[in-house]
C-alpha cells in the first residue's frame, strides 16, 4: 500500500498489489514498491482526487493480451473480430509501467448524430487528453474485475487512437460485453461520452 498516494487521492486509487492480483501478475515486493513513475505533482493528484479522477497503475498489457486472456469480457468474442487483424493500437503495451489519472465519469455527452471529433477535442481542458484505447479497455476491465462494475455502459468513449483516419471508440459495456468500434458519420441511437485522463508531467509526488 502507498499511504502517501492514497492520502493525496482521497482513497480514489487502485493499489499495485491489487492490480497484480486482478491480472494474475507475479510481482516481487520490490517491484510493487518501485512500480512505475508517478508523472503528476502532489498538487495535481490532490486536486484530481477531489474532482472525480482515479489513479490506476498500468502494467504493460496490450488490448490483444487482454482480449486473449479475458475473452468473455469483450462483446466480439469470436476470433475474427476486426480489431484482432493486425492493427497497431491493439498491440501497444506502453513504454513502461506507469500511473494514469483517469476520469471516472464522462466529461460530457454527444449524441451520435452530432459527433464531430474536432469540436469534442476543443472542449477538453488543457491539462487533460483523450486516453489511448488501451487505457480505456484496461480501466474498464479493472473496474469489472474489482466489483463487476460496467464502466462505459451505454455510450462509446472516443480514444486518441485512429485507424485510417477514424477514431477508435470503446464502450457500450452492457450485458453483452465491452465493444471496440470505429467512429463513423451519423450514428443515430448511439451516444459518445468523453472520458479523459490527466496529461502526465515530469514531476515528483510532493
Coordinates of N, CA and C in Angstrom, one line a residue, residues 1-196:
X1 N 0.8 -1.2 0.0 CA 0.0 0.0 0.0 C 0.9 1.3 0.0
X2 N 0.4 2.3 -0.7 CA 1.2 3.5 -0.8 C 0.3 4.6 0.0
X3 N 0.6 4.8 1.3 CA -0.2 5.7 2.0 C -0.1 7.1 1.6
X4 N 1.0 7.5 1.0 CA 1.2 8.9 0.5 C 0.3 9.2 -0.7
X5 N 0.3 8.3 -1.6 CA -0.6 8.4 -2.8 C -2.0 8.4 -2.4
X6 N -2.4 7.4 -1.5 CA -3.8 7.2 -1.1 C -4.3 8.5 -0.4
X7 N -3.5 9.1 0.4 CA -3.9 10.3 1.1 C -4.1 11.4 0.1
X8 N -3.2 11.6 -0.9 CA -3.3 12.7 -1.9 C -4.6 12.5 -2.7
X9 N -4.9 11.2 -3.0 CA -6.0 10.9 -3.9 C -7.3 10.7 -3.1
X10 N -7.3 11.0 -1.8 CA -8.5 10.8 -1.0 C -9.0 9.3 -1.2
X11 N -8.1 8.4 -1.3 CA -8.5 7.0 -1.4 C -9.0 6.6 -2.8
X12 N -9.0 7.5 -3.8 CA -9.6 7.1 -5.1 C -8.5 6.6 -6.0
X13 N -8.0 5.3 -5.7 CA -7.0 4.7 -6.5 C -7.0 3.2 -6.4
X14 N -6.3 2.6 -7.2 CA -6.1 1.1 -7.2 C -4.6 0.9 -6.8
X15 N -4.4 0.1 -5.8 CA -3.0 -0.2 -5.4 C -2.3 -1.2 -6.4
X16 N -1.0 -1.1 -6.4 CA -0.3 -2.0 -7.3 C -0.5 -3.5 -7.0
X17 N -0.5 -3.8 -5.7 CA -0.7 -5.2 -5.4 C -2.1 -5.7 -5.7
X18 N -3.0 -4.8 -5.7 CA -4.4 -5.2 -6.1 C -4.5 -5.4 -7.6
X19 N -3.8 -4.5 -8.4 CA -3.8 -4.7 -9.8 C -3.1 -6.0 -10.2
X20 N -2.0 -6.4 -9.5 CA -1.3 -7.6 -9.8 C -2.2 -8.8 -9.5
X21 N -3.0 -8.8 -8.4 CA -3.9 -9.9 -8.1 C -5.0 -10.0 -9.2
X22 N -5.5 -8.8 -9.6 CA -6.6 -8.8 -10.6 C -6.2 -9.5 -11.9
X23 N -4.9 -9.2 -12.3 CA -4.4 -9.7 -13.6 C -3.5 -10.9 -13.5
X24 N -3.4 -11.5 -12.3 CA -2.6 -12.7 -12.0 C -1.2 -12.4 -12.4
X25 N -0.6 -11.3 -12.0 CA 0.8 -11.0 -12.3 C 1.6 -11.2 -11.1
X26 N 2.8 -11.9 -11.3 CA 3.7 -12.2 -10.2 C 4.7 -11.0 -10.1
X27 N 4.5 -10.2 -9.1 CA 5.5 -9.1 -8.8 C 6.2 -9.3 -7.5
X28 N 7.5 -9.1 -7.5 CA 8.2 -9.2 -6.3 C 7.9 -8.0 -5.4
X29 N 8.1 -8.1 -4.1 CA 7.8 -6.9 -3.2 C 8.5 -5.6 -3.7
X30 N 9.7 -5.8 -4.1 CA 10.5 -4.6 -4.5 C 9.9 -4.0 -5.8
X31 N 9.3 -4.9 -6.7 CA 8.7 -4.4 -7.9 C 7.4 -3.6 -7.6
X32 N 6.7 -4.1 -6.6 CA 5.5 -3.3 -6.1 C 5.9 -2.0 -5.6
X33 N 6.9 -1.9 -4.8 CA 7.4 -0.7 -4.2 C 7.9 0.3 -5.2
X34 N 8.5 -0.2 -6.3 CA 9.1 0.7 -7.3 C 8.2 0.8 -8.5
X35 N 7.0 0.4 -8.5 CA 6.2 0.3 -9.7 C 6.0 1.7 -10.4
X36 N 6.6 1.8 -11.5 CA 6.3 3.0 -12.4 C 6.6 4.3 -11.7
X37 N 6.7 5.3 -12.6 CA 7.0 6.6 -12.1 C 5.6 7.4 -12.1
X38 N 5.4 8.1 -11.0 CA 4.2 8.9 -10.9 C 4.5 10.3 -11.5
X39 N 3.9 10.5 -12.7 CA 4.2 11.7 -13.5 C 3.2 12.8 -13.2
X40 N 2.9 13.0 -12.0 CA 2.0 14.0 -11.6 C 2.5 14.7 -10.3
X41 N 2.3 16.0 -10.1 CA 2.7 16.6 -8.9 C 1.7 16.3 -7.8
X42 N 2.1 16.5 -6.6 CA 1.2 16.3 -5.4 C 0.0 17.2 -5.5
X43 N 0.2 18.4 -6.0 CA -1.0 19.3 -6.2 C -2.0 18.8 -7.2
X44 N -1.5 18.2 -8.3 CA -2.4 17.7 -9.3 C -3.1 16.5 -8.8
X45 N -2.4 15.6 -8.1 CA -3.0 14.4 -7.5 C -4.1 14.8 -6.5
X46 N -3.8 15.7 -5.7 CA -4.8 16.1 -4.6 C -6.0 16.7 -5.3
X47 N -5.8 17.6 -6.3 CA -7.0 18.2 -7.0 C -7.8 17.1 -7.7
X48 N -7.1 16.2 -8.4 CA -7.7 15.1 -9.2 C -8.5 14.2 -8.2
X49 N -8.0 13.9 -7.1 CA -8.6 13.0 -6.2 C -9.9 13.6 -5.6
X50 N -10.1 14.9 -5.7 CA -11.3 15.6 -5.2 C -12.2 16.0 -6.3
X51 N -11.9 15.6 -7.6 CA -12.7 16.0 -8.7 C -13.0 14.9 -9.7
X52 N -13.1 13.7 -9.2 CA -13.7 12.6 -10.0 C -12.7 11.8 -10.8
X53 N -11.4 11.8 -10.4 CA -10.4 11.0 -11.1 C -10.0 9.9 -10.2
X54 N -9.6 8.8 -10.8 CA -9.0 7.6 -10.1 C -7.5 7.5 -10.6
X55 N -6.7 7.1 -9.7 CA -5.3 6.9 -10.0 C -5.1 5.3 -10.1
X56 N -4.7 4.9 -11.3 CA -4.5 3.5 -11.6 C -3.1 3.1 -12.1
X57 N -2.6 2.0 -11.5 CA -1.3 1.5 -12.0 C -1.5 0.7 -13.3
X58 N -0.7 1.0 -14.3 CA -0.9 0.3 -15.6 C 0.3 -0.5 -15.9
X59 N 0.1 -1.9 -16.0 CA 1.1 -2.8 -16.4 C 1.2 -2.7 -17.9
X60 N 2.3 -3.2 -18.5 CA 2.5 -3.2 -19.9 C 1.7 -4.4 -20.6
X61 N 0.4 -4.2 -20.6 CA -0.5 -5.2 -21.2 C -1.3 -4.6 -22.3
X62 N -1.3 -5.3 -23.5 CA -1.9 -4.8 -24.7 C -3.4 -5.2 -24.7
X63 N -4.2 -4.5 -25.6 CA -5.6 -5.0 -25.8 C -5.6 -6.4 -26.3
X64 N -4.6 -6.7 -27.2 CA -4.6 -8.1 -27.7 C -4.4 -9.1 -26.6
X65 N -3.5 -8.8 -25.6 CA -3.3 -9.7 -24.5 C -4.6 -9.8 -23.7
X66 N -5.2 -8.7 -23.4 CA -6.4 -8.7 -22.5 C -7.5 -9.4 -23.2
X67 N -7.7 -9.2 -24.6 CA -8.7 -9.9 -25.3 C -8.5 -11.4 -25.3
X68 N -7.2 -11.8 -25.3 CA -6.9 -13.3 -25.3 C -7.2 -13.9 -23.9
X69 N -6.8 -13.2 -22.9 CA -6.9 -13.7 -21.5 C -8.2 -13.5 -20.9
X70 N -9.0 -12.6 -21.4 CA -10.3 -12.3 -20.8 C -11.4 -12.2 -21.9
X71 N -11.5 -13.2 -22.7 CA -12.4 -13.1 -23.9 C -13.9 -12.9 -23.5
X72 N -14.3 -13.4 -22.4 CA -15.7 -13.2 -22.0 C -16.1 -11.8 -21.7
X73 N -15.1 -10.9 -21.4 CA -15.3 -9.5 -21.1 C -15.7 -8.7 -22.3
X74 N -15.3 -9.2 -23.5 CA -15.5 -8.4 -24.7 C -16.7 -8.9 -25.5
X75 N -17.3 -7.9 -26.2 CA -18.5 -8.2 -27.0 C -18.1 -9.1 -28.2
X76 N -17.0 -8.7 -28.8 CA -16.6 -9.5 -30.0 C -15.8 -10.7 -29.6
X77 N -16.4 -11.8 -29.2 CA -15.7 -12.9 -28.6 C -15.1 -13.8 -29.7
X78 N -15.7 -13.7 -30.9 CA -15.2 -14.6 -32.0 C -13.7 -14.2 -32.4
X79 N -13.0 -15.2 -32.9 CA -11.6 -15.0 -33.3 C -11.5 -13.9 -34.4
X80 N -12.5 -13.7 -35.2 CA -12.4 -12.9 -36.4 C -12.8 -11.4 -36.1
X81 N -12.8 -11.0 -34.8 CA -13.1 -9.6 -34.5 C -12.2 -8.7 -35.3
X82 N -12.7 -7.5 -35.8 CA -12.0 -6.7 -36.7 C -10.7 -6.2 -36.1
X83 N -10.7 -5.9 -34.7 CA -9.5 -5.3 -34.1 C -8.4 -6.3 -33.8
X84 N -8.7 -7.6 -34.1 CA -7.7 -8.6 -33.9 C -6.9 -8.8 -35.2
X85 N -7.1 -8.0 -36.2 CA -6.5 -8.3 -37.5 C -5.3 -7.4 -37.8
X86 N -4.4 -7.3 -36.8 CA -3.1 -6.7 -37.1 C -3.0 -5.2 -36.9
X87 N -4.0 -4.5 -36.4 CA -3.9 -3.1 -36.2 C -3.0 -2.8 -35.0
X88 N -2.2 -1.7 -35.2 CA -1.1 -1.4 -34.3 C -1.6 -1.1 -32.9
X89 N -2.8 -0.4 -32.8 CA -3.2 0.1 -31.5 C -3.5 -1.1 -30.5
X90 N -3.9 -2.3 -31.0 CA -4.2 -3.4 -30.1 C -2.9 -4.1 -29.6
X91 N -1.8 -3.8 -30.2 CA -0.5 -4.4 -29.7 C 0.3 -3.4 -28.8
X92 N -0.2 -2.2 -28.7 CA 0.5 -1.2 -27.9 C 0.5 -1.7 -26.4
X93 N 1.6 -1.6 -25.8 CA 1.7 -2.0 -24.3 C 2.1 -0.8 -23.4
X94 N 2.5 0.3 -24.0 CA 3.1 1.4 -23.2 C 4.6 1.1 -23.1
X95 N 5.3 2.2 -23.0 CA 6.8 2.1 -22.9 C 7.2 1.3 -21.7
X96 N 6.6 1.6 -20.5 CA 6.9 1.1 -19.2 C 5.7 1.1 -18.3
X97 N 5.7 0.4 -17.2 CA 4.6 0.5 -16.3 C 4.6 2.0 -15.8
X98 N 3.4 2.5 -15.6 CA 3.2 3.9 -15.1 C 1.8 4.1 -14.6
X99 N 1.6 5.2 -13.9 CA 0.3 5.5 -13.3 C -0.4 6.4 -14.3
X100 N -1.7 6.3 -14.3 CA -2.6 7.1 -15.1 C -3.7 7.7 -14.2
X101 N -4.0 8.9 -14.4 CA -5.2 9.6 -13.7 C -6.3 9.6 -14.7
X102 N -7.3 8.8 -14.5 CA -8.4 8.6 -15.4 C -9.7 9.2 -14.8
X103 N -10.4 9.9 -15.6 CA -11.7 10.5 -15.1 C -12.7 9.4 -15.0
X104 N -13.3 9.2 -13.9 CA -14.3 8.1 -13.7 C -15.6 8.3 -14.4
X105 N -16.1 9.5 -14.4 CA -17.4 9.8 -15.1 C -17.1 10.7 -16.3
X106 N -17.9 10.5 -17.3 CA -17.7 11.3 -18.5 C -17.8 12.8 -18.3
X107 N -17.0 13.4 -19.1 CA -16.9 14.9 -19.0 C -18.1 15.5 -19.6
X108 N -18.6 15.0 -20.7 CA -19.8 15.5 -21.4 C -20.2 14.4 -22.4
X109 N -21.5 14.5 -22.8 CA -22.0 13.5 -23.8 C -22.4 14.2 -25.1
X110 N -22.2 13.5 -26.2 CA -22.6 14.0 -27.5 C -23.4 12.9 -28.2
X111 N -24.6 13.3 -28.7 CA -25.5 12.4 -29.4 C -24.7 11.9 -30.7
X112 N -25.0 10.7 -31.1 CA -24.3 10.2 -32.3 C -24.5 11.0 -33.5
X113 N -25.6 11.6 -33.7 CA -25.9 12.4 -34.9 C -25.1 13.7 -34.9
X114 N -24.6 14.1 -33.7 CA -23.9 15.4 -33.6 C -22.4 15.2 -33.4
X115 N -21.9 14.0 -33.6 CA -20.5 13.7 -33.4 C -19.6 14.5 -34.3
X116 N -18.6 15.2 -33.8 CA -17.6 15.9 -34.5 C -16.3 15.9 -33.7
X117 N -15.3 15.2 -34.1 CA -14.1 14.9 -33.3 C -13.4 16.2 -33.0
X118 N -13.3 17.2 -33.9 CA -12.6 18.4 -33.7 C -13.3 19.3 -32.6
X119 N -14.7 19.3 -32.7 CA -15.4 20.1 -31.7 C -15.3 19.4 -30.3
X120 N -15.2 18.1 -30.2 CA -15.1 17.4 -29.0 C -13.8 17.7 -28.3
X121 N -12.7 17.6 -29.1 CA -11.3 17.9 -28.6 C -11.2 19.3 -28.1
X122 N -11.9 20.2 -28.8 CA -11.8 21.7 -28.4 C -12.4 21.9 -27.1
X123 N -13.3 21.0 -26.6 CA -14.0 21.2 -25.3 C -13.2 20.6 -24.1
X124 N -12.1 19.9 -24.4 CA -11.4 19.2 -23.3 C -10.4 20.2 -22.7
X125 N -10.4 20.2 -21.3 CA -9.5 21.1 -20.6 C -8.0 20.9 -21.1
X126 N -7.3 22.0 -21.0 CA -5.9 22.0 -21.5 C -5.0 21.0 -20.8
X127 N -5.3 20.6 -19.5 CA -4.4 19.7 -18.8 C -4.9 18.3 -18.9
X128 N -5.9 18.0 -19.8 CA -6.5 16.7 -20.0 C -6.4 16.3 -21.4
X129 N -6.6 15.0 -21.7 CA -6.5 14.5 -23.1 C -7.3 13.2 -23.2
X130 N -7.6 12.9 -24.5 CA -8.3 11.6 -24.7 C -7.3 10.5 -24.5
X131 N -7.7 9.5 -23.7 CA -6.7 8.3 -23.5 C -6.6 7.5 -24.7
X132 N -5.5 6.7 -24.8 CA -5.4 5.7 -25.8 C -6.5 4.6 -25.6
X133 N -6.9 3.9 -26.6 CA -7.9 2.8 -26.4 C -7.4 1.8 -25.4
X134 N -6.1 1.5 -25.3 CA -5.6 0.6 -24.3 C -6.0 1.0 -22.9
X135 N -5.9 2.3 -22.6 CA -6.2 2.8 -21.3 C -7.7 2.7 -21.0
X136 N -8.5 2.9 -21.9 CA -10.0 2.7 -21.7 C -10.3 1.3 -21.5
X137 N -9.8 0.4 -22.3 CA -10.1 -1.0 -22.1 C -9.5 -1.6 -20.8
X138 N -8.3 -1.2 -20.5 CA -7.7 -1.6 -19.2 C -8.5 -1.2 -18.0
X139 N -8.8 0.1 -18.0 CA -9.6 0.7 -16.9 C -10.9 0.0 -16.7
X140 N -11.6 -0.2 -17.9 CA -12.9 -0.9 -17.8 C -12.8 -2.3 -17.2
X141 N -11.7 -3.0 -17.6 CA -11.5 -4.4 -17.1 C -11.2 -4.4 -15.6
X142 N -10.4 -3.4 -15.2 CA -10.0 -3.3 -13.8 C -11.3 -3.1 -12.9
X143 N -12.2 -2.2 -13.3 CA -13.4 -2.0 -12.6 C -14.3 -3.2 -12.6
X144 N -14.3 -3.9 -13.7 CA -15.1 -5.2 -13.9 C -14.6 -6.3 -12.9
X145 N -13.3 -6.4 -12.9 CA -12.7 -7.5 -12.1 C -12.8 -7.2 -10.6
X146 N -12.7 -5.9 -10.3 CA -12.8 -5.5 -8.9 C -14.2 -5.7 -8.3
X147 N -15.2 -5.3 -8.9 CA -16.6 -5.4 -8.4 C -17.7 -5.5 -9.4
X148 N -17.3 -6.0 -10.6 CA -18.3 -6.3 -11.7 C -19.0 -5.0 -12.1
X149 N -18.3 -3.8 -12.0 CA -18.8 -2.6 -12.4 C -18.8 -2.5 -14.0
X150 N -19.9 -2.0 -14.6 CA -19.9 -1.8 -16.0 C -19.5 -0.3 -16.4
X151 N -18.2 -0.1 -16.4 CA -17.8 1.3 -16.8 C -17.9 1.4 -18.3
X152 N -18.2 2.6 -18.7 CA -18.5 3.0 -20.1 C -19.8 2.2 -20.6
X153 N -20.8 2.1 -19.7 CA -22.0 1.5 -20.1 C -22.9 2.4 -20.9
X154 N -23.5 2.0 -22.0 CA -24.5 2.7 -22.8 C -23.9 3.9 -23.5
X155 N -22.6 4.0 -23.7 CA -22.1 5.0 -24.5 C -20.7 4.6 -25.0
X156 N -20.2 5.2 -26.1 CA -18.9 5.0 -26.6 C -18.0 6.1 -26.2
X157 N -16.8 5.8 -25.7 CA -15.8 6.8 -25.3 C -14.7 6.9 -26.4
X158 N -14.6 8.0 -27.1 CA -13.5 8.1 -28.1 C -12.1 8.1 -27.5
X159 N -11.2 7.5 -28.2 CA -9.8 7.4 -27.7 C -8.9 8.3 -28.6
X160 N -7.7 8.3 -28.3 CA -6.7 9.1 -29.1 C -6.2 8.3 -30.3
X161 N -6.6 7.0 -30.3 CA -6.1 6.2 -31.5 C -7.0 6.3 -32.7
X162 N -6.4 6.2 -33.8 CA -7.1 6.2 -35.1 C -6.7 5.1 -36.0
X163 N -7.7 4.7 -36.8 CA -7.4 3.7 -37.9 C -7.9 4.2 -39.2
X164 N -7.0 4.4 -40.1 CA -7.4 5.0 -41.4 C -8.2 6.3 -41.2
X165 N -7.7 7.1 -40.3 CA -8.3 8.4 -40.0 C -9.6 8.4 -39.2
X166 N -10.0 7.3 -38.8 CA -11.3 7.2 -38.0 C -10.9 6.9 -36.5
X167 N -11.6 7.5 -35.6 CA -11.3 7.4 -34.2 C -11.8 6.0 -33.6
X168 N -10.9 5.4 -32.9 CA -11.2 4.1 -32.2 C -12.0 4.5 -31.0
X169 N -13.2 3.9 -30.8 CA -14.1 4.1 -29.6 C -14.3 2.9 -28.8
X170 N -14.4 3.0 -27.5 CA -14.6 1.9 -26.6 C -15.8 2.1 -25.8
X171 N -16.6 1.1 -25.6 CA -17.8 1.3 -24.7 C -18.9 0.4 -24.9
X172 N -20.1 0.9 -24.7 CA -21.4 0.1 -24.7 C -21.1 -1.2 -23.9
X173 N -20.6 -1.0 -22.7 CA -20.2 -2.1 -21.8 C -21.5 -2.7 -21.1
X174 N -22.4 -3.3 -21.9 CA -23.6 -3.8 -21.3 C -23.5 -5.3 -21.0
X175 N -24.6 -6.0 -20.9 CA -24.5 -7.4 -20.6 C -23.8 -8.2 -21.6
X176 N -23.7 -7.7 -22.8 CA -23.0 -8.4 -23.9 C -21.5 -8.3 -23.9
X177 N -21.0 -7.3 -23.1 CA -19.5 -7.2 -23.0 C -19.1 -5.8 -23.6
X178 N -17.8 -5.5 -23.4 CA -17.3 -4.2 -23.9 C -17.1 -4.3 -25.4
X179 N -17.4 -3.2 -26.1 CA -17.3 -3.2 -27.5 C -16.2 -2.2 -27.9
X180 N -15.5 -2.5 -29.0 CA -14.5 -1.7 -29.6 C -14.9 -1.4 -31.1
X181 N -15.1 -0.2 -31.4 CA -15.6 0.1 -32.8 C -14.8 1.4 -33.3
X182 N -15.1 1.7 -34.6 CA -14.6 2.9 -35.2 C -15.7 3.9 -35.4
X183 N -15.5 5.2 -35.1 CA -16.5 6.2 -35.3 C -16.8 6.4 -36.8
X184 N -18.0 6.7 -37.1 CA -18.4 6.9 -38.4 C -19.5 8.0 -38.5
X185 N -19.7 8.6 -39.6 CA -20.7 9.7 -39.7 C -22.1 9.2 -39.3
X186 N -22.7 10.1 -38.5 CA -24.1 9.9 -38.1 C -24.4 8.5 -37.6
X187 N -24.3 8.4 -36.3 CA -24.6 7.1 -35.6 C -25.8 7.3 -34.7
X188 N -27.0 7.3 -35.4 CA -28.2 7.5 -34.6 C -28.5 6.4 -33.6
X189 N -29.0 6.7 -32.5 CA -29.2 5.7 -31.5 C -28.0 5.4 -30.5
X190 N -26.9 6.0 -30.9 CA -25.7 5.9 -30.0 C -25.3 7.2 -29.4
X191 N -24.6 7.1 -28.3 CA -24.1 8.3 -27.6 C -22.6 8.2 -27.5
X192 N -21.9 9.3 -27.5 CA -20.5 9.4 -27.2 C -20.3 10.1 -25.9
X193 N -19.6 9.5 -25.0 CA -19.3 10.1 -23.7 C -17.8 10.3 -23.6
X194 N -17.4 11.6 -23.4 CA -16.0 11.9 -23.4 C -15.4 11.7 -22.1
X195 N -14.5 10.7 -22.0 CA -13.8 10.4 -20.8 C -12.3 10.7 -21.0
X196 N -11.7 11.5 -20.1 CA -10.4 12.0 -20.3 C -9.4 11.4 -19.2

